[in-house]
Amino acid sequence: MARNKTLKLKEFKEFPNTFENPTEIKGNWGKIFFKNNNPIVLELGCGKGEYTLGLAKMFPDKNFIGVDVKGARLWKGAKTAIENEINNVAFLRIYIDHITDYFAKDEVSEIWLTFPDPQPKKGHIKKRLTNKKFIDLYSQILSKSGSLHLKTDSELMFEYTNEVIAENKINCIRQTSDLYNSDLVDKILSVKTTYEQKFLEIGSTIKYIEFTL
Ligand SMILES: C[S@@+](CC[C@H](N)C(=O)[O-])C[C@H]1O[C@@H](n2cnc3c(N)ncnc32)[C@H](O)[C@@H]1O
């Protein structure tokens, strides 16, 4: 690992708003970390956590947790939260594949998937964060009324997710293949992540799906 990344990972582990494979937090985020019973919203594959931070500022009465495996990216989100005193935010470094080890049934009120890797290789379909394997994990932690939001630039990811929704008779609430030229766009959907900014610069259209499980 490059020195810069190693240093960031070391700092990440020392920040007060970060967790790495924590034990005993499952079912206890409100009690142990946030010190309240406010709803918990996850951003999965959050990278530097722009959605986590953006929504946390908009909704001080909710708690937000950015989840990713890359410590150097999470470092940026955690440091920004500390510097700006955004206290309704935490960052969790784990593989999303193990998400049910860290959240209890119904502990999560909403999930955001922001620009997940489309994993175009056939052999990698199971790594797509909207693969049925992951949907089954989300359904174990997401409350009944809770929404899943997907934002992506990828036609493949958009079509694939719609196929998963149709095949599994999942309830799609709303969707668009061109968010910024649709009437769905609002303040919440206009938060832009690092990857989204890059995709917009090269002229990609942004797709969006909201569904419940
Ligand atoms: C394309 S990046 C998008 C990052 C950020 N959401 C953005 O839009 O700028 C995808 C992120 O998902 C994370 N990721 C992909 N699969 C994961 C998994 N199974 N567990 C944890 N993180 C994962 C990667 O580490 C990466 O940071």
Short mmCIF file of C-alpha atoms and ligand atoms in Angstrom, two decimals:
data_model
loop_
_atom_site.label_atom_id
_atom_site.label_comp_id
_atom_site.label_asym_id
_atom_site.label_seq_id
_atom_site.Cartn_x
_atom_site.Cartn_y
_atom_site.Cartn_z
CA MET A 1 0.00 0.00 0.00
CA ALA A 2 1.32 3.49 -0.86
CA ARG A 3 2.55 5.49 2.15
CA ASN A 4 -0.23 8.04 1.82
CA LYS A 5 -2.88 5.31 1.91
CA THR A 6 -1.19 3.60 4.86
CA LEU A 7 -1.15 6.87 6.82
CA LYS A 8 -4.79 7.59 6.01
CA LEU A 9 -5.80 4.10 7.11
CA LYS A 10 -3.93 4.57 10.40
CA GLU A 11 -5.69 7.92 10.98
CA PHE A 12 -9.02 6.43 9.91
CA LYS A 13 -8.76 3.81 12.65
CA GLU A 14 -8.10 6.55 15.24
CA PHE A 15 -10.98 8.86 14.28
CA PRO A 16 -13.90 8.93 16.77
CA ASN A 17 -16.54 8.46 14.04
CA THR A 18 -15.14 5.34 12.35
CA PHE A 19 -15.55 1.60 12.80
CA GLU A 20 -13.70 -1.36 11.34
CA ASN A 21 -15.27 -4.78 11.77
CA PRO A 22 -16.82 -3.71 15.12
CA THR A 23 -18.22 -6.30 17.49
CA GLU A 24 -21.34 -5.70 19.60
CA ILE A 25 -22.54 -2.78 17.46
CA LYS A 26 -25.24 -4.83 15.68
CA GLY A 27 -28.62 -3.57 16.89
CA ASN A 28 -26.91 -0.95 19.06
CA TRP A 29 -25.81 1.90 16.77
CA GLY A 30 -28.28 4.31 18.37
CA LYS A 31 -27.28 3.37 21.92
CA ILE A 32 -23.50 2.99 21.48
CA PHE A 33 -22.60 5.68 18.95
CA PHE A 34 -25.37 8.13 18.03
CA LYS A 35 -26.87 8.33 21.54
CA ASN A 36 -30.39 8.65 20.12
CA ASN A 37 -33.05 6.51 18.44
CA ASN A 38 -33.18 8.43 15.17
CA PRO A 39 -33.60 6.49 11.90
CA ILE A 40 -30.41 5.05 10.39
CA VAL A 41 -29.61 5.57 6.71
CA LEU A 42 -26.80 3.67 4.94
CA GLU A 43 -24.73 4.63 1.91
CA LEU A 44 -23.18 1.41 0.62
CA GLY A 45 -19.99 1.63 -1.45
CA CYS A 46 -19.84 5.23 -0.25
CA GLY A 47 -16.26 5.99 -1.31
CA LYS A 48 -15.56 9.44 0.17
CA GLY A 49 -19.11 9.60 1.52
CA GLU A 50 -20.57 12.60 -0.25
CA TYR A 51 -24.15 11.31 0.05
CA THR A 52 -23.65 10.43 3.69
CA LEU A 53 -22.39 13.95 4.44
CA GLY A 54 -24.83 15.75 2.13
CA LEU A 55 -27.90 14.03 3.56
CA ALA A 56 -26.61 14.33 7.15
CA LYS A 57 -26.51 18.11 6.77
CA MET A 58 -30.02 18.14 5.27
CA PHE A 59 -31.52 15.79 7.88
CA PRO A 60 -30.07 16.42 11.35
CA ASP A 61 -32.83 14.19 12.82
CA LYS A 62 -31.50 11.10 11.06
CA ASN A 63 -28.24 9.15 11.47
CA PHE A 64 -26.06 8.32 8.47
CA ILE A 65 -23.45 5.58 8.04
CA GLY A 66 -21.15 5.38 5.02
CA VAL A 67 -19.93 1.86 4.29
CA ASP A 68 -17.00 0.88 2.10
CA VAL A 69 -13.95 -1.37 2.25
CA LYS A 70 -11.48 1.28 1.09
CA GLY A 71 -10.07 3.00 4.15
CA ALA A 72 -8.31 5.86 2.35
CA ARG A 73 -11.60 6.91 0.71
CA LEU A 74 -13.55 6.62 3.96
CA TRP A 75 -10.85 8.71 5.65
CA LYS A 76 -11.90 11.71 3.54
CA GLY A 77 -15.57 11.44 4.58
CA ALA A 78 -14.76 10.87 8.25
CA LYS A 79 -12.29 13.79 8.35
CA THR A 80 -14.77 16.13 6.63
CA ALA A 81 -17.45 15.17 9.19
CA ILE A 82 -15.06 15.89 12.07
CA GLU A 83 -13.85 19.21 10.64
CA ASN A 84 -17.41 20.39 9.99
CA GLU A 85 -18.81 19.01 13.26
CA ILE A 86 -21.33 16.82 11.47
CA ASN A 87 -22.12 14.52 14.36
CA ASN A 88 -24.94 12.41 12.92
CA VAL A 89 -22.44 10.52 10.74
CA ALA A 90 -20.28 7.40 11.07
CA PHE A 91 -18.14 5.45 8.62
CA LEU A 92 -17.88 1.68 8.66
CA ARG A 93 -15.03 -0.19 6.94
CA ILE A 94 -16.27 -3.66 6.05
CA TYR A 95 -17.15 -5.78 3.04
CA ILE A 96 -20.83 -5.17 2.29
CA ASP A 97 -21.06 -8.95 1.84
CA HIS A 98 -21.03 -9.11 5.67
CA ILE A 99 -23.50 -6.26 6.28
CA THR A 100 -25.88 -8.45 8.32
CA ASP A 101 -23.11 -8.95 10.92
CA TYR A 102 -23.31 -5.22 11.72
CA PHE A 103 -27.01 -4.33 11.52
CA ALA A 104 -30.00 -6.03 13.12
CA LYS A 105 -33.39 -6.77 11.56
CA ASP A 106 -35.20 -3.49 10.76
CA GLU A 107 -32.31 -1.40 12.16
CA VAL A 108 -31.93 0.48 8.85
CA SER A 109 -34.57 2.85 7.48
CA GLU A 110 -33.08 3.60 4.05
CA ILE A 111 -30.21 2.46 1.81
CA TRP A 112 -28.37 4.40 -0.89
CA LEU A 113 -26.25 2.68 -3.54
CA THR A 114 -24.22 5.44 -5.13
CA PHE A 115 -22.47 4.62 -8.39
CA PRO A 116 -21.68 0.98 -7.57
CA ASP A 117 -19.15 -0.75 -9.81
CA PRO A 118 -21.14 -2.26 -12.71
CA GLN A 119 -18.88 -5.36 -12.69
CA PRO A 120 -19.27 -5.97 -16.45
CA LYS A 121 -17.49 -9.36 -16.53
CA LYS A 122 -19.91 -12.32 -16.63
CA GLY A 123 -18.04 -14.07 -13.83
CA HIS A 124 -18.46 -11.01 -11.59
CA ILE A 125 -22.26 -10.68 -11.71
CA LYS A 126 -22.51 -11.82 -8.09
CA LYS A 127 -20.37 -8.83 -7.08
CA ARG A 128 -22.94 -6.32 -8.36
CA LEU A 129 -24.45 -4.60 -5.35
CA THR A 130 -27.97 -5.14 -6.75
CA ASN A 131 -27.43 -8.88 -7.30
CA LYS A 132 -30.15 -10.97 -5.60
CA LYS A 133 -27.50 -12.17 -3.13
CA PHE A 134 -27.07 -8.57 -1.87
CA ILE A 135 -30.82 -7.77 -2.10
CA ASP A 136 -31.45 -10.70 0.26
CA LEU A 137 -28.92 -9.25 2.72
CA TYR A 138 -30.49 -5.77 2.54
CA SER A 139 -33.95 -7.25 3.15
CA GLN A 140 -32.65 -8.65 6.46
CA ILE A 141 -31.74 -5.21 7.84
CA LEU A 142 -34.03 -2.73 6.04
CA SER A 143 -37.36 -1.87 7.68
CA LYS A 144 -40.49 -2.87 5.72
CA SER A 145 -41.29 0.66 4.59
CA GLY A 146 -37.66 1.53 3.86
CA SER A 147 -36.48 2.47 0.39
CA LEU A 148 -33.41 1.44 -1.56
CA HIS A 149 -32.05 4.11 -3.89
CA LEU A 150 -29.71 3.40 -6.79
CA LYS A 151 -27.87 6.19 -8.62
CA THR A 152 -25.70 5.09 -11.53
CA ASP A 153 -24.22 6.26 -14.80
CA SER A 154 -24.11 2.67 -16.05
CA GLU A 155 -26.67 1.47 -18.57
CA LEU A 156 -25.67 -2.09 -17.66
CA MET A 157 -26.26 -1.57 -13.94
CA PHE A 158 -29.57 0.23 -14.61
CA GLU A 159 -30.93 -2.49 -16.91
CA TYR A 160 -29.59 -5.30 -14.72
CA THR A 161 -31.22 -3.83 -11.60
CA ASN A 162 -34.53 -3.47 -13.45
CA GLU A 163 -34.26 -7.15 -14.42
CA VAL A 164 -33.64 -8.14 -10.78
CA ILE A 165 -36.64 -6.01 -9.75
CA ALA A 166 -38.91 -7.65 -12.36
CA GLU A 167 -37.70 -11.23 -11.79
CA ASN A 168 -38.19 -10.98 -8.04
CA LYS A 169 -41.46 -9.00 -8.15
CA ILE A 170 -39.84 -6.17 -6.19
CA ASN A 171 -41.86 -2.98 -5.78
CA CYS A 172 -40.34 -0.22 -7.91
CA ILE A 173 -41.46 3.19 -6.64
CA ARG A 174 -39.94 5.46 -9.29
CA GLN A 175 -37.17 5.51 -11.82
CA THR A 176 -35.64 7.50 -14.63
CA SER A 177 -32.88 6.86 -17.18
CA ASP A 178 -32.02 10.58 -17.25
CA LEU A 179 -32.34 12.09 -13.79
CA TYR A 180 -31.31 15.65 -14.57
CA ASN A 181 -33.76 15.88 -17.46
CA SER A 182 -36.61 14.38 -15.44
CA ASP A 183 -39.10 15.88 -13.03
CA LEU A 184 -37.79 13.60 -10.26
CA VAL A 185 -34.71 15.69 -9.63
CA ASP A 186 -34.72 17.58 -6.32
CA LYS A 187 -32.28 18.75 -3.65
CA ILE A 188 -31.72 15.21 -2.32
CA LEU A 189 -31.10 13.62 -5.71
CA SER A 190 -28.81 16.49 -6.71
CA VAL A 191 -26.12 15.60 -4.16
CA LYS A 192 -23.12 14.65 -6.29
CA THR A 193 -20.49 12.06 -5.44
CA THR A 194 -16.88 12.01 -6.66
CA TYR A 195 -17.73 9.45 -9.34
CA GLU A 196 -20.91 11.26 -10.36
CA GLN A 197 -18.96 14.47 -10.95
CA LYS A 198 -16.51 12.58 -13.17
CA PHE A 199 -19.32 10.96 -15.16
CA LEU A 200 -21.15 14.26 -15.63
CA GLU A 201 -17.95 15.89 -16.92
CA ILE A 202 -17.72 13.31 -19.72
CA GLY A 203 -21.40 13.79 -20.61
CA SER A 204 -22.91 10.64 -19.06
CA THR A 205 -26.59 10.66 -18.14
CA ILE A 206 -27.44 9.70 -14.57
CA LYS A 207 -29.99 6.97 -13.92
CA TYR A 208 -31.99 6.53 -10.74
CA ILE A 209 -34.23 3.83 -9.24
CA GLU A 210 -36.08 3.81 -5.90
CA PHE A 211 -37.51 0.49 -4.75
CA THR A 212 -38.74 -1.24 -1.59
CA LEU A 213 -38.15 -4.85 -0.57
C1 LIG B 1 -17.31 3.25 -8.21
S1 LIG B 1 -16.95 3.50 -6.54
C2 LIG B 1 -18.17 4.71 -6.07
C3 LIG B 1 -17.79 5.46 -4.83
C4 LIG B 1 -18.79 6.56 -4.41
N1 LIG B 1 -20.08 6.02 -4.09
C5 LIG B 1 -18.93 7.60 -5.49
O1 LIG B 1 -19.98 7.61 -6.16
O2 LIG B 1 -18.01 8.41 -5.65
C6 LIG B 1 -17.58 2.03 -5.80
C7 LIG B 1 -17.18 1.86 -4.33
O3 LIG B 1 -17.82 0.68 -3.83
C8 LIG B 1 -16.91 0.00 -2.99
N2 LIG B 1 -17.31 -1.42 -2.98
C9 LIG B 1 -17.62 -2.19 -4.05
N3 LIG B 1 -17.95 -3.43 -3.66
C10 LIG B 1 -17.85 -3.45 -2.30
C11 LIG B 1 -18.06 -4.44 -1.30
N4 LIG B 1 -18.47 -5.67 -1.62
N5 LIG B 1 -17.87 -4.09 -0.01
C12 LIG B 1 -17.45 -2.85 0.33
N6 LIG B 1 -17.24 -1.87 -0.57
C13 LIG B 1 -17.43 -2.17 -1.86
C14 LIG B 1 -15.55 0.25 -3.60
O4 LIG B 1 -14.53 0.10 -2.64
C15 LIG B 1 -15.69 1.68 -4.11
O5 LIG B 1 -15.24 2.63 -3.17
#
